[in-house]
Short mmCIF file of C-alpha atoms in Angstrom, two decimals:
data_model
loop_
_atom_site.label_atom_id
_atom_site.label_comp_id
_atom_site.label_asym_id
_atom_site.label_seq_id
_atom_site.Cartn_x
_atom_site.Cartn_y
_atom_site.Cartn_z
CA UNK A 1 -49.76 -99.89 59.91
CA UNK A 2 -53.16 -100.55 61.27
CA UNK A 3 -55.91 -98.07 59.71
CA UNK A 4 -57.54 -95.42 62.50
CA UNK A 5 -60.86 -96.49 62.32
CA UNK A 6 -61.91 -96.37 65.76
CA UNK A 7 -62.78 -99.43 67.56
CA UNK A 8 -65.61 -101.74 67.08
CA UNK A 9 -67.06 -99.41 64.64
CA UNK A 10 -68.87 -102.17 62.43
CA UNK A 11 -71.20 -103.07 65.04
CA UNK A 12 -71.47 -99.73 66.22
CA UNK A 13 -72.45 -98.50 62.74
CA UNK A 14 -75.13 -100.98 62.57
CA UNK A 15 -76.32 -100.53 65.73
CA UNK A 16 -77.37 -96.88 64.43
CA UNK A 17 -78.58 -98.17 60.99
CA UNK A 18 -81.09 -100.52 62.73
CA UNK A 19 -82.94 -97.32 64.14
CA UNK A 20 -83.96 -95.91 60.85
CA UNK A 21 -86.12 -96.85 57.96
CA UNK A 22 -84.14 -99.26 55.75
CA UNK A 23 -84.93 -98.37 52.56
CA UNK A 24 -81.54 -97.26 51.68
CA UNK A 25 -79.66 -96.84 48.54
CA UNK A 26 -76.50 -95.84 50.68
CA UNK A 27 -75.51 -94.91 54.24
CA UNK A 28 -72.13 -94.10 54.84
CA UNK A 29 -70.80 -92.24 58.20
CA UNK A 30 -68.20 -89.56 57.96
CA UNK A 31 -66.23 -87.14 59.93
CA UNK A 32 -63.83 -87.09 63.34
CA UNK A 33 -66.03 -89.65 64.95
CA UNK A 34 -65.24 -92.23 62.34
CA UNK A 35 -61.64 -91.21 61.43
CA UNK A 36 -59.38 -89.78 64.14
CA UNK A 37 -57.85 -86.55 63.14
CA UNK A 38 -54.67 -84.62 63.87
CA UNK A 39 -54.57 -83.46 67.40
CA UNK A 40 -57.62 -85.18 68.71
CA UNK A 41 -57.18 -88.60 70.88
CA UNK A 42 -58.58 -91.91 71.04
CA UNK A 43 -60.87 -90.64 73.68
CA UNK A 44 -62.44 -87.64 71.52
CA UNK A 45 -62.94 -90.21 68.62
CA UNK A 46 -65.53 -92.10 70.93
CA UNK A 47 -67.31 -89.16 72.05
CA UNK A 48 -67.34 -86.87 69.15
CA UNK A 49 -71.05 -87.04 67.75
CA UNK A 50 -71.42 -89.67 64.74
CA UNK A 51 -72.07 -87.96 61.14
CA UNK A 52 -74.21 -90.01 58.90
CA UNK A 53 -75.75 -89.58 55.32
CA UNK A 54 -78.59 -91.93 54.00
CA UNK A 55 -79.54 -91.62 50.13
CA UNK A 56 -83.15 -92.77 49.87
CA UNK A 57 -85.18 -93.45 46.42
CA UNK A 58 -88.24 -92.30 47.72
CA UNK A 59 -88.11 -89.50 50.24
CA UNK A 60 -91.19 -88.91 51.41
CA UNK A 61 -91.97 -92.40 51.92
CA UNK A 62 -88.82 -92.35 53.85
CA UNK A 63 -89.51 -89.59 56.00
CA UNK A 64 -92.93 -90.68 56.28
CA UNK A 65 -91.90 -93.73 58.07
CA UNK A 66 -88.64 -91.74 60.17
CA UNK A 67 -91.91 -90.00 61.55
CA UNK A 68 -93.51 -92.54 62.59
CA UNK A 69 -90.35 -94.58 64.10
CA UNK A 70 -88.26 -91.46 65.04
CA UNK A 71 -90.49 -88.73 65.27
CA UNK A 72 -88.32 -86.91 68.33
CA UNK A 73 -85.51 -86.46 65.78
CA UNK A 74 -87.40 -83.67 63.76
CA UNK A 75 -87.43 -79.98 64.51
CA UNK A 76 -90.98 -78.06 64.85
CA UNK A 77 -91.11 -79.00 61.21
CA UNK A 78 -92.64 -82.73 61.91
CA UNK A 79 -95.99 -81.15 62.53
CA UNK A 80 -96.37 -80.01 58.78
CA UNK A 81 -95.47 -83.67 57.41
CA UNK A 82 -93.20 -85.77 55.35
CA UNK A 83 -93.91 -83.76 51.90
CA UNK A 84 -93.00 -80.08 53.84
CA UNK A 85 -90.08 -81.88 54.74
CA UNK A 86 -89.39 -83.30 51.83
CA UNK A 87 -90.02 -80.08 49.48
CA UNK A 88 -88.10 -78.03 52.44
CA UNK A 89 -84.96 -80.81 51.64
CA UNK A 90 -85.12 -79.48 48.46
CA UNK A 91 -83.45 -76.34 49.13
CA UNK A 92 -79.98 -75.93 48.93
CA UNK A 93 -77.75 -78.93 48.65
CA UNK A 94 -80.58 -81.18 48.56
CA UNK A 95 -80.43 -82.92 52.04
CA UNK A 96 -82.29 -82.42 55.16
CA UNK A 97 -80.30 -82.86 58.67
CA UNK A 98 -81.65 -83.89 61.71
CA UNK A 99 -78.38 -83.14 64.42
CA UNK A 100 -77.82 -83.59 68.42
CA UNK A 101 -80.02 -86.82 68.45
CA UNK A 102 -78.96 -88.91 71.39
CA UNK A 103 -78.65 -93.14 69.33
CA UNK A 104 -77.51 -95.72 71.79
CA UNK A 105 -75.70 -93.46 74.12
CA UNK A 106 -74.16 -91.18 71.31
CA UNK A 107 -75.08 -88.06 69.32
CA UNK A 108 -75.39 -88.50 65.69
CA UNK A 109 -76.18 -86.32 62.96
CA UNK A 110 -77.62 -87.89 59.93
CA UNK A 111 -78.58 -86.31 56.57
CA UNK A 112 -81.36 -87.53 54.03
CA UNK A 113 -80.48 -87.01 50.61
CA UNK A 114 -82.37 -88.41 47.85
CA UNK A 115 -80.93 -90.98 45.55
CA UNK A 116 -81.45 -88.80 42.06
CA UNK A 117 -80.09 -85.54 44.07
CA UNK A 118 -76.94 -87.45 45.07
CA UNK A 119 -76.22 -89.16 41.12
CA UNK A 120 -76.13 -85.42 40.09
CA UNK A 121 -74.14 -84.24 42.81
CA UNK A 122 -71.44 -86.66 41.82
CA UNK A 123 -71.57 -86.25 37.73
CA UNK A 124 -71.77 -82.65 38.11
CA UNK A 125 -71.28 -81.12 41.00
CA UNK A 126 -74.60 -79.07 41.32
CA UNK A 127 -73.92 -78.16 45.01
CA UNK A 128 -70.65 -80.51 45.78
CA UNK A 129 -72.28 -80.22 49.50
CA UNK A 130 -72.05 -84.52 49.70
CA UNK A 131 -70.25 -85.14 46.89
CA UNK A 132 -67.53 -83.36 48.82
CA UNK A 133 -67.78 -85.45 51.54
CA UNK A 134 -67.48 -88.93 49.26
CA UNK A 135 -64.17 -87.05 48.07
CA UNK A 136 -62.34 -88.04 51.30
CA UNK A 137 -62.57 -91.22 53.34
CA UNK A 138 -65.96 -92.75 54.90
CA UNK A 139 -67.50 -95.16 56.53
CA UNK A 140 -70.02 -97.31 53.57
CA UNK A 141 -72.20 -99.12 55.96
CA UNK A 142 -75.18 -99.79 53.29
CA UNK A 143 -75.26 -99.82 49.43
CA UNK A 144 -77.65 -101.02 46.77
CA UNK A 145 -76.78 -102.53 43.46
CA UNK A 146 -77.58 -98.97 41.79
CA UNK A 147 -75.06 -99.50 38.61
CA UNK A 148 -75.61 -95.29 37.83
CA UNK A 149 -74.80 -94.37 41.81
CA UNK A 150 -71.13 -96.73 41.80
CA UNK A 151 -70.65 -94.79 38.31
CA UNK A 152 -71.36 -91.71 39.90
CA UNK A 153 -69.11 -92.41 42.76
CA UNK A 154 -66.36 -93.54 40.60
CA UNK A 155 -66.58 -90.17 38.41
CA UNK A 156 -66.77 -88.12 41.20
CA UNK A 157 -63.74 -89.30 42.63
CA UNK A 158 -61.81 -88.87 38.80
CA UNK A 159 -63.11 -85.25 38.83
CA UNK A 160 -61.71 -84.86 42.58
CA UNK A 161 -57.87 -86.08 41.05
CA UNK A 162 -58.59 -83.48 37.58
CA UNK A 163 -59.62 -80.39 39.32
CA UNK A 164 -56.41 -80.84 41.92
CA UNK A 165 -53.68 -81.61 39.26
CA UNK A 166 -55.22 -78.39 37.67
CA UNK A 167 -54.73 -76.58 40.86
CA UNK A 168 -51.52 -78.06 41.52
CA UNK A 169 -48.11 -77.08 40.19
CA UNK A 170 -46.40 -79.60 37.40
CA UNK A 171 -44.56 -81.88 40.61
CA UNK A 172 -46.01 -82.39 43.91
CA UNK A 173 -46.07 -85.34 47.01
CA UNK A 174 -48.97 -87.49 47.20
CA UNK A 175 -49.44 -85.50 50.22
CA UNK A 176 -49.96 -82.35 48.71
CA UNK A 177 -52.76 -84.07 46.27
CA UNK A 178 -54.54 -85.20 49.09
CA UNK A 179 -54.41 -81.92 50.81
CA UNK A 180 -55.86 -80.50 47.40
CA UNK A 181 -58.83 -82.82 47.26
CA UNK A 182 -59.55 -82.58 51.07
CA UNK A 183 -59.91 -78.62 50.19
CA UNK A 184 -62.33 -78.81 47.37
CA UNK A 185 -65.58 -78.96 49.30
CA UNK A 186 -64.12 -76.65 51.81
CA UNK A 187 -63.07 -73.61 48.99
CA UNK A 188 -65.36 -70.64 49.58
CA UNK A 189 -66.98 -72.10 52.69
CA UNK A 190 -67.98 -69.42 54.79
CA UNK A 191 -68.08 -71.37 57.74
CA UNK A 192 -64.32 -71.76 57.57
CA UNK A 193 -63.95 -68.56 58.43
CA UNK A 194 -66.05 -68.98 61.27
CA UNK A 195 -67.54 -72.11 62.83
CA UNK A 196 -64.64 -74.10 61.30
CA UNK A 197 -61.15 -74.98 62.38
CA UNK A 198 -59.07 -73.33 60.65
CA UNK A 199 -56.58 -76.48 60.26
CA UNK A 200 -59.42 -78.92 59.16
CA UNK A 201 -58.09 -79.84 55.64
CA UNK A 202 -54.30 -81.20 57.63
CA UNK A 203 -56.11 -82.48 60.29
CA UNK A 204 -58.13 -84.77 58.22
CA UNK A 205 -55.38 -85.99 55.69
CA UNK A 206 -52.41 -86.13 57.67
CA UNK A 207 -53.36 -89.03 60.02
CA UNK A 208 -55.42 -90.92 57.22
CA UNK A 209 -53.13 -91.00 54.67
CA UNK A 210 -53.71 -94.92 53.81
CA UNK A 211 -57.60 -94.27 53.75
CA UNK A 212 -56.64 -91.82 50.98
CA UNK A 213 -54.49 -94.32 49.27
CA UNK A 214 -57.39 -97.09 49.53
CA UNK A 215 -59.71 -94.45 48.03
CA UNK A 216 -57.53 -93.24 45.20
CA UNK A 217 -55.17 -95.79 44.30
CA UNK A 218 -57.17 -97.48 41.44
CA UNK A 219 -57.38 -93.87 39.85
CA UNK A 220 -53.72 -92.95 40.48
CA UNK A 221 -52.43 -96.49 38.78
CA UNK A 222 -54.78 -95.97 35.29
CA UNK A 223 -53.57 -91.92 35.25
CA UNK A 224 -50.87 -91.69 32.84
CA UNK A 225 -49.51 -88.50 34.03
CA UNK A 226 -49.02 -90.27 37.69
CA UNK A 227 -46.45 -92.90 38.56
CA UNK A 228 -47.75 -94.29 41.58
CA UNK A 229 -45.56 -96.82 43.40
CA UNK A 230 -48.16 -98.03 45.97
CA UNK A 231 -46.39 -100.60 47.48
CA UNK A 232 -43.65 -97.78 48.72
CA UNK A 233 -46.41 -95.59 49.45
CA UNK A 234 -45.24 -93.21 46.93
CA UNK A 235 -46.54 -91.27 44.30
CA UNK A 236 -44.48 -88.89 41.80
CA UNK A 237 -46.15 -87.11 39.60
CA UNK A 238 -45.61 -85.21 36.64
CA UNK A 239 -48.89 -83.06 35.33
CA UNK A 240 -48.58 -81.80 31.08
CA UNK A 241 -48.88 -77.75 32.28
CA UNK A 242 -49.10 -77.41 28.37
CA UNK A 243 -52.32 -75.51 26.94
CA UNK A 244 -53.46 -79.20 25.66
CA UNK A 245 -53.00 -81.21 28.71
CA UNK A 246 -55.00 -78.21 30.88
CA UNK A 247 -57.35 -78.48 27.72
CA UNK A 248 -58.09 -81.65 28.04
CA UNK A 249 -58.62 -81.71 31.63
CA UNK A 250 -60.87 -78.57 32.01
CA UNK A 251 -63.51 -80.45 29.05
CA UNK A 252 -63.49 -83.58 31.72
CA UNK A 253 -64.49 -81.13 34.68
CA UNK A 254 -68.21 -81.66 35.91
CA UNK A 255 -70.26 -79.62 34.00
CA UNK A 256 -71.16 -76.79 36.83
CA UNK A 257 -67.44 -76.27 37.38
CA UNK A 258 -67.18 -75.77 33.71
CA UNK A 259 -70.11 -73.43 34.30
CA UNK A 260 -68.57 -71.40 37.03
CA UNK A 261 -65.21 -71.61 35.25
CA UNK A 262 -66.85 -69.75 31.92
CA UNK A 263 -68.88 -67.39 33.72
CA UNK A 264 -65.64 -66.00 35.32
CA UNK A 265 -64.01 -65.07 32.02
CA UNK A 266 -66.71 -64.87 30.00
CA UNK A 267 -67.84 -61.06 29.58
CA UNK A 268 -71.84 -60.71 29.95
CA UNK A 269 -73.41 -60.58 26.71
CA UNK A 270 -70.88 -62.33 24.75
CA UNK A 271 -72.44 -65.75 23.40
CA UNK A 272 -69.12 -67.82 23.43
CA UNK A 273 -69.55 -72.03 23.66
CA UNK A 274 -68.16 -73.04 26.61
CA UNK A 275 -65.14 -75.40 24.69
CA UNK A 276 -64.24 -71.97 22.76
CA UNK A 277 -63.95 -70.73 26.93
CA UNK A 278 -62.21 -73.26 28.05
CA UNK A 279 -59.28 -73.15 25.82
CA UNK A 280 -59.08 -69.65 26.31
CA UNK A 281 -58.88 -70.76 29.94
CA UNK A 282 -56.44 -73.28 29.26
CA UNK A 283 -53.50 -70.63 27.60
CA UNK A 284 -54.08 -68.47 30.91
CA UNK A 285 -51.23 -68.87 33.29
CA UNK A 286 -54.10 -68.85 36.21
CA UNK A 287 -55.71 -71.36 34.72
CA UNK A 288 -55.73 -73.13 38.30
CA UNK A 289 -56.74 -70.12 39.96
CA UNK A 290 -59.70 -70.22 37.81
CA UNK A 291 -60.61 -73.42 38.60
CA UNK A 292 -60.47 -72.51 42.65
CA UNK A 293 -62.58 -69.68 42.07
CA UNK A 294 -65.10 -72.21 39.83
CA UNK A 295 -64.86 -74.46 42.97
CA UNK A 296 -65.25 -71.64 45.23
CA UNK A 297 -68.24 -70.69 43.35
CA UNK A 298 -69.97 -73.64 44.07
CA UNK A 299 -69.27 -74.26 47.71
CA UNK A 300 -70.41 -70.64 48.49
CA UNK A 301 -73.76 -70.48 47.75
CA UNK A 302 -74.86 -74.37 48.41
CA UNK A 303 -73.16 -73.81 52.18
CA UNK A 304 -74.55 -70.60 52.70
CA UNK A 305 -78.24 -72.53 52.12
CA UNK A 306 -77.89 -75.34 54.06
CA UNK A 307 -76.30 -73.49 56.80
CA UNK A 308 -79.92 -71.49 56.81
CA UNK A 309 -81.87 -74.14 56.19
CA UNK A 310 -80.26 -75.70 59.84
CA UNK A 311 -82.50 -72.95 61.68
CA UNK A 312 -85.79 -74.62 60.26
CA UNK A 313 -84.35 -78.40 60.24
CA UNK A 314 -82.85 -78.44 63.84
CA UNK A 315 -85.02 -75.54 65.39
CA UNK A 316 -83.43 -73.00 66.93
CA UNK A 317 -82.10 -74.76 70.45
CA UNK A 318 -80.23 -77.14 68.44
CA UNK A 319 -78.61 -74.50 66.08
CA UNK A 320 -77.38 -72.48 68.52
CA UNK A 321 -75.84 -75.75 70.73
CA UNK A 322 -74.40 -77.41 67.10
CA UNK A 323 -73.30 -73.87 66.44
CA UNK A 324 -70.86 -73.15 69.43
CA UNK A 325 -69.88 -76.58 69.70
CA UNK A 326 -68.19 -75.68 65.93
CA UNK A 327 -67.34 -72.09 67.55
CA UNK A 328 -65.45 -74.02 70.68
CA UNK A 329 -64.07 -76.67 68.18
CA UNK A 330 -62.93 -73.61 65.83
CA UNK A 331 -61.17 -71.94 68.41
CA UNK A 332 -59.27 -74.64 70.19
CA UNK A 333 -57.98 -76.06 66.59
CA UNK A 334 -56.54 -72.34 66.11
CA UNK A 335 -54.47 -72.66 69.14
CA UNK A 336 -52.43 -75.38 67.97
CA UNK A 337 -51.70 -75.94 64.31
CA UNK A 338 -50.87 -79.40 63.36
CA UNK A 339 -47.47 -80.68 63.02
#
């Protein structure tokens, strides 16, 4: 079965790349213009606007020469200077977007995240805002040999597979595991109740199954709990429910889940370490509940942020056009759910 990555992207990709500063520790694109999801057709793919995400050592340097090569890009927020910016891409999940900028006879949107900001995203989930993202299938168009950002990757993508076995009953499909991962940077997004299609999660897993398998195979084959027979496509799995095995699991979470986790069962004033928490946590038959609402946590406060922070980054013309093309997208995904 041939992968849906839509046509010619390679070129395409670097195409955009070659308009932007390349002092790049990553780039990666993302999102429906990259991978074709469920109810959308060839057509839509190649004129959906391009998502991109460039991690940069040094961001005012970087910005400091987008200005001077792209300086259209920026909102009214160019005039106070790469270190505004960069303080200003501080805020929130730590990355600055510029969106609805016409690139070789697309939109893109691309997002500036700096390299340190990104490493802790992935160990720990500070804001899981592009962490999330590196969760499901993209597009790596750039990469440095940064040995702490592939090891942040890699964990990122282990944490992805603990907090959804914790989440999920003892059996499920591989299907169902993907669903659960797709959903973690989507739990207690308020923009999923409006601005979002309601069907997102399915509509990004179901037709990119293999991408999911590329992504997570490696994982699945070294978990013992998993047996993973790849070459039928299959996965049958088997998660230890016991107080241990959830034990275990929960003291592998990044540490702000664990955070969230502890500060839901923990009363105030109580001085409690969070391992004497967790295994509290782990002999509570909503022990995966727990974890959602950890998740949730997260994903609440870091969207509501950014989301602001789009007024001041794309000015106000832009937010309102980004925001009802979501609203139109929103409303046309709930009229047909996905097979």
């Amino acid at each position: 079965m041939a992968l849906p990555v839509l046509s010619s992207s390679a070129v395409k990709f670097r195409r955009v790349l070659a308009q932007f500063p390349q002092e790049l520790s990553l780039a990666f694109a993302y999102g429906s213009g990259v991978f074709r999801q469920a109810g959308a057709s060839a057509e839509q793919g190649e004129t959906n606007m391009l998502d991109f995400v460039f991690a940069v050592d040094d961001v005012v340097t970087w910005h400091m020469m987008n200005l001077l090569k792209n300086r259209s890009h920026y909102s009214f927020l160019k005039f106070f200077g790469p270190k505004k910016i960069s303080t200003i891409q501080g805020y929130g999940a730590g990355i600055y977007y510029n969106t609805l900028v016409p690139c070789n006879g697309r939109m893109i949107k691309y997002g500036v995240i700096s390299t340190d900001a990104l490493i802790e995203d992935l160990f720990h989930w500070r804001t899981l805002y592009v962490a999330g993202r590196l969760q499901k299938p993209v597009k790596i168009l750039a990469q440095n040999e940064n040995s702490r950002l592939q090891a942040a990757l890699i964990s990122n993508l282990k944490s992805a597979v603990t907090a959804a076995f914790l989440m999920l009953p003892e059996s499920f499909s591989e299907e169902d595991l993907y669903l659960q991962i797709a959903g973690l940077s989507y739990c207690g997004d308020f923009r999923m109740i409006i601005g979002e299609d309601k069907f997102k999660v399915q509509n990004i897993v179901k037709p990119n199954i293999a991408h999911f398998q590329k992504l997570y195979s490696t994982i699945l084959q070294d978990c013992p709990q998993v047996v993973y027979k790849h070459h039928l496509g299959r996965l049958e799995a088997s998660i230890d429910k016991s107080p241990e095995g959830q034990f275990t699991q929960l003291m592998s979470l990044p540490k702000t889940l664990q955070q969230k986790i502890t500060a839901l069962v923990n009363p105030p004033g109580k001085n409690r370490d969070v391992e004497e928490i967790l295994l509290q946590v782990a002999h509570d038959p909503d022990c995966g509940f727990l974890v959602h609402q950890g998740v949730s946590g997260i994903v609440r406060s870091s969207s509501i942020v950014q989301s602001a922070k789009t007024i001041l980054t794309a000015g106000a013309k832009k937010s309102v056009t980004y925001s009802l093309k979501k609203l139109y997208k929103m409303t046309k995904g709930g009229l047909k759910k996905p097979s």
